[in-house]
PDB file of C-alpha atoms in Angstrom:
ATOM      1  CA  UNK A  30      18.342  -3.995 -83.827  1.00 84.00           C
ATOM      2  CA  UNK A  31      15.708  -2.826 -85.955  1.00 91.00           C
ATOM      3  CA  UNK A  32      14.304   0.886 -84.986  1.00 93.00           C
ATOM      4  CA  UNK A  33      10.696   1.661 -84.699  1.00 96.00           C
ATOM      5  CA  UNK A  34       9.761   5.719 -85.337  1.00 97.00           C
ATOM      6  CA  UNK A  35       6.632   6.920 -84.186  1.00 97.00           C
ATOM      7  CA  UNK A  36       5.348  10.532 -85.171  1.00 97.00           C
ATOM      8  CA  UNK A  37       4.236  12.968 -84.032  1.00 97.00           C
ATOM      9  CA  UNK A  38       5.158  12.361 -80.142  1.00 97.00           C
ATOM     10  CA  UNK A  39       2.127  14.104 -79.105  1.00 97.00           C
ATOM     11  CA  UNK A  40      -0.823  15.842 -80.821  1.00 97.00           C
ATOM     12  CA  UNK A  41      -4.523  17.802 -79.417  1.00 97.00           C
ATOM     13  CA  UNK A  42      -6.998  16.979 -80.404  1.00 97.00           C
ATOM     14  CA  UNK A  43     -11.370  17.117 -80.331  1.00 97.00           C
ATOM     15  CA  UNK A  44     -13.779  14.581 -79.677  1.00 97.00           C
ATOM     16  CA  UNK A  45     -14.974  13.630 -82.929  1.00 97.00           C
ATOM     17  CA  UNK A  46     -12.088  14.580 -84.647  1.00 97.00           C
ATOM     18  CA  UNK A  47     -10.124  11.957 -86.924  1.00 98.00           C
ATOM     19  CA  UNK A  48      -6.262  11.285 -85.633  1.00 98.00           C
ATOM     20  CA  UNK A  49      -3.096   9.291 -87.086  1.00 98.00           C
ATOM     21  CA  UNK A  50      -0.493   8.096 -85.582  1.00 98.00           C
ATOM     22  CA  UNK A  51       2.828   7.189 -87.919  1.00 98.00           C
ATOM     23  CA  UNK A  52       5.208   4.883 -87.352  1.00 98.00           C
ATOM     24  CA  UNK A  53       8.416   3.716 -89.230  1.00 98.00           C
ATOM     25  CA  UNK A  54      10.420   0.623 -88.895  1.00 97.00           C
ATOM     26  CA  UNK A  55      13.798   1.049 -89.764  1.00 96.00           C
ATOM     27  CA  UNK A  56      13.906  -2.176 -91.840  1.00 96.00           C
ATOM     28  CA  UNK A  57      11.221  -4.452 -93.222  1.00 97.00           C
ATOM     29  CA  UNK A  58       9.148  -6.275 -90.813  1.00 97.00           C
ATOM     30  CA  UNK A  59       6.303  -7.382 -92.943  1.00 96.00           C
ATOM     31  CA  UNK A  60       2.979  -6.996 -91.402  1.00 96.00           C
ATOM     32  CA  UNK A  61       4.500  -8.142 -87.721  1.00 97.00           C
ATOM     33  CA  UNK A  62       3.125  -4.573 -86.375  1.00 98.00           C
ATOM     34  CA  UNK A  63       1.457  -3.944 -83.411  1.00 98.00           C
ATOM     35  CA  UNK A  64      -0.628  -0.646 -81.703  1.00 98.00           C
ATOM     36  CA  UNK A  65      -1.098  -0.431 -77.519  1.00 98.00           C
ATOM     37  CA  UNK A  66      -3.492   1.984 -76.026  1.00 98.00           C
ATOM     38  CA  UNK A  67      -1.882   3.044 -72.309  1.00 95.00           C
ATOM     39  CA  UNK A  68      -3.801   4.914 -69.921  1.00 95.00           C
ATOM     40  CA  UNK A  69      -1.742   6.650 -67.137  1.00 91.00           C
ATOM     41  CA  UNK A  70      -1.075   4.242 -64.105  1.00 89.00           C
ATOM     42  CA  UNK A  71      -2.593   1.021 -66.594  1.00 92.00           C
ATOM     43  CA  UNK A  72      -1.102  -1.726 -68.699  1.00 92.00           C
ATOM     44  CA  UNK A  73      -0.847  -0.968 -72.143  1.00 94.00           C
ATOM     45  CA  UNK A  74      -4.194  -2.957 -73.972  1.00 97.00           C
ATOM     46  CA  UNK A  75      -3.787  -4.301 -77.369  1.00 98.00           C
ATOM     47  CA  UNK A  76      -5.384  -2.660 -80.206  1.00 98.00           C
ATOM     48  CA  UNK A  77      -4.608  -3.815 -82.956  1.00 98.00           C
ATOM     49  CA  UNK A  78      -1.609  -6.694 -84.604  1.00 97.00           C
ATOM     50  CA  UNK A  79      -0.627  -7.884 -87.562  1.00 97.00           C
ATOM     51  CA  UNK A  80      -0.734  -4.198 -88.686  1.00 98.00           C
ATOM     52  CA  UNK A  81      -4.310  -4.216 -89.058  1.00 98.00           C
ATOM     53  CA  UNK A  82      -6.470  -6.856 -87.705  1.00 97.00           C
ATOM     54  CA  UNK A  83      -8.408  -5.345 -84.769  1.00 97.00           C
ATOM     55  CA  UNK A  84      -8.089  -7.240 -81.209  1.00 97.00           C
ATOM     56  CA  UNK A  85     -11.522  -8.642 -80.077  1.00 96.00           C
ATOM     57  CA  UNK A  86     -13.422  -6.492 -78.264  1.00 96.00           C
ATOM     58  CA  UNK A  87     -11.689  -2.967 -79.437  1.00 98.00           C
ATOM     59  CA  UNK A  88     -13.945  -0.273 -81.088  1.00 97.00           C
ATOM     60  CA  UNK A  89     -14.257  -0.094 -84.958  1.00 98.00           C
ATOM     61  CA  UNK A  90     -12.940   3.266 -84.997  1.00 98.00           C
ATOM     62  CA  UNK A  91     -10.013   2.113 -84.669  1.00 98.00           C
ATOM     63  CA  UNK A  92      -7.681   0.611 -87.494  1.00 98.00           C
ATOM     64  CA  UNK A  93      -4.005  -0.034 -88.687  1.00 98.00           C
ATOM     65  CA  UNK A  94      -2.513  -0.364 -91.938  1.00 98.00           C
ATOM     66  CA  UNK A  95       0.760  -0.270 -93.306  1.00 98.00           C
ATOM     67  CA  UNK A  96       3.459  -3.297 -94.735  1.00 98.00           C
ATOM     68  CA  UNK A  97       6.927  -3.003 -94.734  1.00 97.00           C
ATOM     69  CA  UNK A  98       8.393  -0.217 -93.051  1.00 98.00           C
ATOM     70  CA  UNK A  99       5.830   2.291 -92.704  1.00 98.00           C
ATOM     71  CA  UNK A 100       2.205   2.113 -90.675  1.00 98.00           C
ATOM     72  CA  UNK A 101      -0.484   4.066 -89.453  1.00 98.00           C
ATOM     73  CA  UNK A 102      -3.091   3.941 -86.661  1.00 98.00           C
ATOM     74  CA  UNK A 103      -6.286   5.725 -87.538  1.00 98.00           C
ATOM     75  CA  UNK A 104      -9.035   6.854 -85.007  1.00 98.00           C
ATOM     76  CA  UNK A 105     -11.539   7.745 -87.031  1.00 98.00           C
ATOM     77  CA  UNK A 106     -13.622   9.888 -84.351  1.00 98.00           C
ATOM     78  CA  UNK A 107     -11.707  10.685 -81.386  1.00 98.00           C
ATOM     79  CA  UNK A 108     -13.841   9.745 -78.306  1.00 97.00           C
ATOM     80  CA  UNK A 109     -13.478  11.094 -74.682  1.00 96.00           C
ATOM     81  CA  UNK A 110     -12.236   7.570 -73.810  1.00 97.00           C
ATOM     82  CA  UNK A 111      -9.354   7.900 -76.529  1.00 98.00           C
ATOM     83  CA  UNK A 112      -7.008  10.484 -74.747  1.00 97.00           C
ATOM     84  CA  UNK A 113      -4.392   8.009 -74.180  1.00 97.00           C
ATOM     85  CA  UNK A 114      -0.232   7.092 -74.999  1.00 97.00           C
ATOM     86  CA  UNK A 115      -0.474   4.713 -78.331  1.00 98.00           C
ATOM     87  CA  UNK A 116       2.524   2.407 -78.938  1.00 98.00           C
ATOM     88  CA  UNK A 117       3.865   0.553 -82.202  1.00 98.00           C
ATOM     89  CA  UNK A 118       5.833  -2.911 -81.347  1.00 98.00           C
ATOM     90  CA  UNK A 119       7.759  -4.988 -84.233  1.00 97.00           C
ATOM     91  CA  UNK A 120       7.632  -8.524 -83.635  1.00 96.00           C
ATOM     92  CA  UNK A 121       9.031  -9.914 -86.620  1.00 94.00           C
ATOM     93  CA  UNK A 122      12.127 -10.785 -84.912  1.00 91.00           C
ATOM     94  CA  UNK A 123      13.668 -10.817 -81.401  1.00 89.00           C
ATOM     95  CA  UNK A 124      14.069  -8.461 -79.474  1.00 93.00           C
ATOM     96  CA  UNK A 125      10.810  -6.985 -79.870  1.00 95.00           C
ATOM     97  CA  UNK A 126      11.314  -3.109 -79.861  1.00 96.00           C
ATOM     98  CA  UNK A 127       8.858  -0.472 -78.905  1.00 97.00           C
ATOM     99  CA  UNK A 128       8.271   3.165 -80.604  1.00 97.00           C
ATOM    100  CA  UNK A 129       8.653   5.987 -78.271  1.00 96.00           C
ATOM    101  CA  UNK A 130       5.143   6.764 -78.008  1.00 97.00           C
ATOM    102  CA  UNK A 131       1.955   9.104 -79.100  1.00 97.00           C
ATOM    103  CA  UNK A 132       0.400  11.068 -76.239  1.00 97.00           C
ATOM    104  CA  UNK A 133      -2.786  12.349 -77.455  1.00 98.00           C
ATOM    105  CA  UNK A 134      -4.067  14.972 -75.421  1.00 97.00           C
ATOM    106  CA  UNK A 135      -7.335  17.193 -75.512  1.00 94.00           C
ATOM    107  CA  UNK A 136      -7.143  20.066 -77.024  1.00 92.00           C
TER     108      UNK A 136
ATOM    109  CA  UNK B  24     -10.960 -14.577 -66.982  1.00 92.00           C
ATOM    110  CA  UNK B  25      -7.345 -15.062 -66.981  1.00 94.00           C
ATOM    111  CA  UNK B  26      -5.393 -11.905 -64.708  1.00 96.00           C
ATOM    112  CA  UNK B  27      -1.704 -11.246 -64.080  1.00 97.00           C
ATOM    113  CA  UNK B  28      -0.503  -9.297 -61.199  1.00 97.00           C
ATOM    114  CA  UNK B  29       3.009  -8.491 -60.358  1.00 98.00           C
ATOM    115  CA  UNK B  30       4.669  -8.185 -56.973  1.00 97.00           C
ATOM    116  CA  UNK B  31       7.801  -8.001 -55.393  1.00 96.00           C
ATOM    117  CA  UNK B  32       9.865  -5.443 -53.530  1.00 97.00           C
ATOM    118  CA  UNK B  33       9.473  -1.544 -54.725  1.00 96.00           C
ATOM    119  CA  UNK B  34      12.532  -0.288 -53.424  1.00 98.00           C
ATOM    120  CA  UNK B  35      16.104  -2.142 -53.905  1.00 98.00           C
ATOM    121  CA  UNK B  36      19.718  -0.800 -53.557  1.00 98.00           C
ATOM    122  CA  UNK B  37      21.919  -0.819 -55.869  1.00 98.00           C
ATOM    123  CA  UNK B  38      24.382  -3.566 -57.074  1.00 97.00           C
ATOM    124  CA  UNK B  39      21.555  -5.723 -55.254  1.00 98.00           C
ATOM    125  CA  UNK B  40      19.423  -8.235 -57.472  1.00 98.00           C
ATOM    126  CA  UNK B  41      15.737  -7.171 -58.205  1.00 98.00           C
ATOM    127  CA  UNK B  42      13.439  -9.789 -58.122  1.00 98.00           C
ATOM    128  CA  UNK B  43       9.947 -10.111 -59.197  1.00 98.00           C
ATOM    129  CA  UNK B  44       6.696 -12.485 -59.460  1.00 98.00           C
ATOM    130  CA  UNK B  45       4.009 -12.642 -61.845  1.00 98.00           C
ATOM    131  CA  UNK B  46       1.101 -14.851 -60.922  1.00 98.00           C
ATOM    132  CA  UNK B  47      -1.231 -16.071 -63.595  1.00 97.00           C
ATOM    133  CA  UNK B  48      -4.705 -16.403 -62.852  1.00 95.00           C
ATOM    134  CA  UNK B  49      -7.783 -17.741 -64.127  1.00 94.00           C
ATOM    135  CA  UNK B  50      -5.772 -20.159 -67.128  1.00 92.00           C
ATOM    136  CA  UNK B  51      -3.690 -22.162 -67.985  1.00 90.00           C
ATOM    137  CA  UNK B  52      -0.251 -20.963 -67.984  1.00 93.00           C
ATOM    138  CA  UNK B  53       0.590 -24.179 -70.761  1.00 90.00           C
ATOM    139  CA  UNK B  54       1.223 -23.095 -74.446  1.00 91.00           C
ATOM    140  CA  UNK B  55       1.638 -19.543 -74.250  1.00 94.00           C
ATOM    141  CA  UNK B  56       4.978 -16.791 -74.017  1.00 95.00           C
ATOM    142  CA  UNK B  57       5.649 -14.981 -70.569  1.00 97.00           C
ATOM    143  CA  UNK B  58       7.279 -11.319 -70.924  1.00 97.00           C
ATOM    144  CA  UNK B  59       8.364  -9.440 -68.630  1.00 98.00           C
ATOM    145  CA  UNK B  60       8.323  -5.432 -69.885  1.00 98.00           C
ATOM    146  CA  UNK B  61       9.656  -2.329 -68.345  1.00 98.00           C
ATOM    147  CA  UNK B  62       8.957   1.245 -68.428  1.00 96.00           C
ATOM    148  CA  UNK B  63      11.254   3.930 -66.854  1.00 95.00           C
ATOM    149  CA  UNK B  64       9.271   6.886 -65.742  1.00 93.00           C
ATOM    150  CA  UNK B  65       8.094   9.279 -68.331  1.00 89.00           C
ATOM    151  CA  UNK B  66       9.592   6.970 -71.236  1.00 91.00           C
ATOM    152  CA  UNK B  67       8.516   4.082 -73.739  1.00 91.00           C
ATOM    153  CA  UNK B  68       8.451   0.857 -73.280  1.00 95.00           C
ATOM    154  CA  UNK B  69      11.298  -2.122 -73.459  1.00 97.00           C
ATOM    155  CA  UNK B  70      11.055  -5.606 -73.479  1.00 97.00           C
ATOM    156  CA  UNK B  71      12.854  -7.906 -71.376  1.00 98.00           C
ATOM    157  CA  UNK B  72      12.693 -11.237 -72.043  1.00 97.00           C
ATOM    158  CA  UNK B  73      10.111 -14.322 -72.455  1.00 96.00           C
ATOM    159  CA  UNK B  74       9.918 -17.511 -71.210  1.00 96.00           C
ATOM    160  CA  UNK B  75       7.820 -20.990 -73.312  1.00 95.00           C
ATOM    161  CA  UNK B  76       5.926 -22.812 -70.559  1.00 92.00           C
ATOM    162  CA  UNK B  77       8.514 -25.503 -71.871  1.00 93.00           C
ATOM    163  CA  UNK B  78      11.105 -23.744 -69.757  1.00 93.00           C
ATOM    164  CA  UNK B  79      12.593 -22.196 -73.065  1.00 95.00           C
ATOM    165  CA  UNK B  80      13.570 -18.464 -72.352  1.00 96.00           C
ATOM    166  CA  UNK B  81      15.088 -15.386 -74.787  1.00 96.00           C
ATOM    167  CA  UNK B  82      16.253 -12.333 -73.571  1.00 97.00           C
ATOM    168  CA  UNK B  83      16.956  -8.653 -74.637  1.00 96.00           C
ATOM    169  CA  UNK B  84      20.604  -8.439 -75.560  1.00 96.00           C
ATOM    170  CA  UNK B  85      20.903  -5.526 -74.259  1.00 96.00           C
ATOM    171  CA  UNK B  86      19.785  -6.681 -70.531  1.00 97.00           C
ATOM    172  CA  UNK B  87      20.919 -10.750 -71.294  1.00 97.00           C
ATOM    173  CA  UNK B  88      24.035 -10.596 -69.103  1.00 97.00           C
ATOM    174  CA  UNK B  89      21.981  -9.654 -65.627  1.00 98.00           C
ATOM    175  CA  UNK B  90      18.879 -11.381 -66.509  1.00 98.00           C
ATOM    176  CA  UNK B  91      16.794 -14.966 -65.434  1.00 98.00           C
ATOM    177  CA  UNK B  92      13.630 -15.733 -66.100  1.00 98.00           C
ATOM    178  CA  UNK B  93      12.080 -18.465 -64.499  1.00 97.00           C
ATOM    179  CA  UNK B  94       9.176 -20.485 -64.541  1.00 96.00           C
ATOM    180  CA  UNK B  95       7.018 -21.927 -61.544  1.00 95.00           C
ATOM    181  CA  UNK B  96       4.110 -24.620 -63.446  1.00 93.00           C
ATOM    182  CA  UNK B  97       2.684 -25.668 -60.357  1.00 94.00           C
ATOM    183  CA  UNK B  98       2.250 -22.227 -58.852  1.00 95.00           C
ATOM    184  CA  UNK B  99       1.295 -20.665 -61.988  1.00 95.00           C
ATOM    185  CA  UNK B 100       3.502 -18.250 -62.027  1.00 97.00           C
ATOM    186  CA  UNK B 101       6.742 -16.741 -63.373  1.00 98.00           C
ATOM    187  CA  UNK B 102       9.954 -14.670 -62.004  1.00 98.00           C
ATOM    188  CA  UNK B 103      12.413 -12.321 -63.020  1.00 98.00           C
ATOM    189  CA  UNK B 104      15.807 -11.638 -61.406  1.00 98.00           C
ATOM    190  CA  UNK B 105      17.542  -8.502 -62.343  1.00 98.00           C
ATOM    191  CA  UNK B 106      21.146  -8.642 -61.153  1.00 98.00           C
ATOM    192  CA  UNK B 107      23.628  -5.554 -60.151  1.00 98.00           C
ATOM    193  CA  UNK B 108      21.096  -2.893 -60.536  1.00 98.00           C
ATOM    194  CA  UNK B 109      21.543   0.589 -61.286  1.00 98.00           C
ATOM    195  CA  UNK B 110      19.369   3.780 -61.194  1.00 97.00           C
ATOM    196  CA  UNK B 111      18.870   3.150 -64.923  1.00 97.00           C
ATOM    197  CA  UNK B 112      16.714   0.550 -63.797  1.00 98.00           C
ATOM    198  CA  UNK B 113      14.296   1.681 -62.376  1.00 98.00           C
ATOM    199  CA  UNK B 114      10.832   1.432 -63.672  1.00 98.00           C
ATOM    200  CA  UNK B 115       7.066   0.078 -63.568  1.00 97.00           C
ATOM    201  CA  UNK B 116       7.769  -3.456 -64.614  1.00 98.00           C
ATOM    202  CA  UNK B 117       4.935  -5.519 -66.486  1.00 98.00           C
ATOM    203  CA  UNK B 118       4.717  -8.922 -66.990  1.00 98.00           C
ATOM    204  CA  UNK B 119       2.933  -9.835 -70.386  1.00 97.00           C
ATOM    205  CA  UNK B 120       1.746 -12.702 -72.620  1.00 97.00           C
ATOM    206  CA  UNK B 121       1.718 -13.568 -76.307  1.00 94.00           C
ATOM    207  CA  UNK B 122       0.740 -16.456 -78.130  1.00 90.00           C
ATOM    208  CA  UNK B 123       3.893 -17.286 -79.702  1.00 85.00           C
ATOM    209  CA  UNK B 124       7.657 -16.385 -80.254  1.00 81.00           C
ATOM    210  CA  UNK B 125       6.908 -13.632 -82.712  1.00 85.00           C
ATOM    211  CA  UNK B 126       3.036 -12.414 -80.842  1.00 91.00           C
ATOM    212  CA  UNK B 127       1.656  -9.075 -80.065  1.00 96.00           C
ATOM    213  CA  UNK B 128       1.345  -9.134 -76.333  1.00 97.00           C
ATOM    214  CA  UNK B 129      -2.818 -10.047 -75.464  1.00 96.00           C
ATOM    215  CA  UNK B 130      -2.548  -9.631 -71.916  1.00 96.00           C
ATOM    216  CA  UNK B 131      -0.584  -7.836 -69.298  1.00 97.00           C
ATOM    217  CA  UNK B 132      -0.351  -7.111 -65.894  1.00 96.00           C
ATOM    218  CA  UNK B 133      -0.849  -3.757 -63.867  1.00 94.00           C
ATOM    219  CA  UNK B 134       2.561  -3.433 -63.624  1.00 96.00           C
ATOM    220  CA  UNK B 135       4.599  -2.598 -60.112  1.00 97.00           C
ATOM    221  CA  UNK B 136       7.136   0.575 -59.430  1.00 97.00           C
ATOM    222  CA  UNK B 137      10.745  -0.873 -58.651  1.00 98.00           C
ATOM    223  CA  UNK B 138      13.215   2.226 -57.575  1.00 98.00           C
ATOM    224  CA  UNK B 139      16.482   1.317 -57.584  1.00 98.00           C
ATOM    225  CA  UNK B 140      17.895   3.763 -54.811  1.00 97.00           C
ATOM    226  CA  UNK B 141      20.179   3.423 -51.722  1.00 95.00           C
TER     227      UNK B 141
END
């Protein structure tokens, strides 16, 4: 199965600041690349797939880029609504795999 | 405004079958891919398996030996039956839905806390 690396596994940060969120496939998977916002004791909401077109309805501060093997989630300016676990998901191919997750926490 | 919500027992013993129920409201549950997703406490996230509204279903190799999903058109909803449990199982399970096969999940349910425990 292929692997999907997310870094860091947390990070603080500031409202306003601008935050990135790695992650690494461990084979090519194209642009079949997805990012999930979760909230504690929520479903995880869709931010953003095919590596970088944004879902309806999300904030512009958010965006994804990456081909390939390697991708990156950018907020641009953290906002108090933001301090959240973010998820990467390959769907190229069954089974869809998950990374391990980005807490980002206030600092 | 379509919702899912998941229910079904929050406790089951182990070796014992867990079984769950997502019910799709507010749409049509025709043309789209049902996941079910699990998350142990404290850790990522894993998918399960999907089921086409044509009855067609694909499941994690990893969990294909103990698991059925199932599909219920006229009630709008959808199952899943996780057989001979362990501790390892437990987890807040979510039931999901993509577009197609190869989809980022749009929508998901709440999610419900299954411990597996005797």
């Amino acid at each position: 199965d292929i692997q999907m690396t997310q870094s860091p596994s947390s990070l603080s940060a500031s409202v306003g600041d601008r935050v990135t969120i790695t992650c690494r496939a461990s084979q090519d998977i194209s642009n079949y690349l997805a990012w999930y916002q979760q909230k504690p004791g929520k479903a995880p909401k869709l931010l953003i797939y095919a590596a970088s077109t944004l879902q309806s309805g999300v904030p512009s501060r958010f965006s994804g880029s990456g081909s390939g093997t390697d991708f990156t989630l950018t907020i641009s300016s953290l906002q108090p609504d933001d301090f959240a676990s973010y998820y990467c998901q390959k769907y190229n191919s069954a089974p869809w795999t998950f990374g391990q997750g980005t807490k980002v926490e206030m600092k | 405004q379509v919702q899912l919500q998941e229910s079904g027992p929050g406790l089951v013993k182990p070796s014992e079958t867990l079984s769950l129920t997502c019910a799709v409201s507010g749409g049509s549950i025709s043309y789209y891919y049902w996941n079910w997703v699990r998350q142990p406490p404290g850790k990522g996230l894993e998918w399960i398996g999907y089921i086409y509204y044509n009855g067609d279903t694909y499941y994690n190799p990893s969990l294909k030996s103990r698991v059925t999903i199932s599909l219920d058109t006229f009630k709008s909803q959808f199952s899943l039956r996780l057989r001979s449990v362990t501790a390892a199982d437990t987890a807040v399970y979510h039931c999901s839905r993509s577009g197609r096969a190869a989809d980022a999940f749009d929508l998901w349910g709440q999610g419900t806390m299954v411990t597996v425990s005797s």
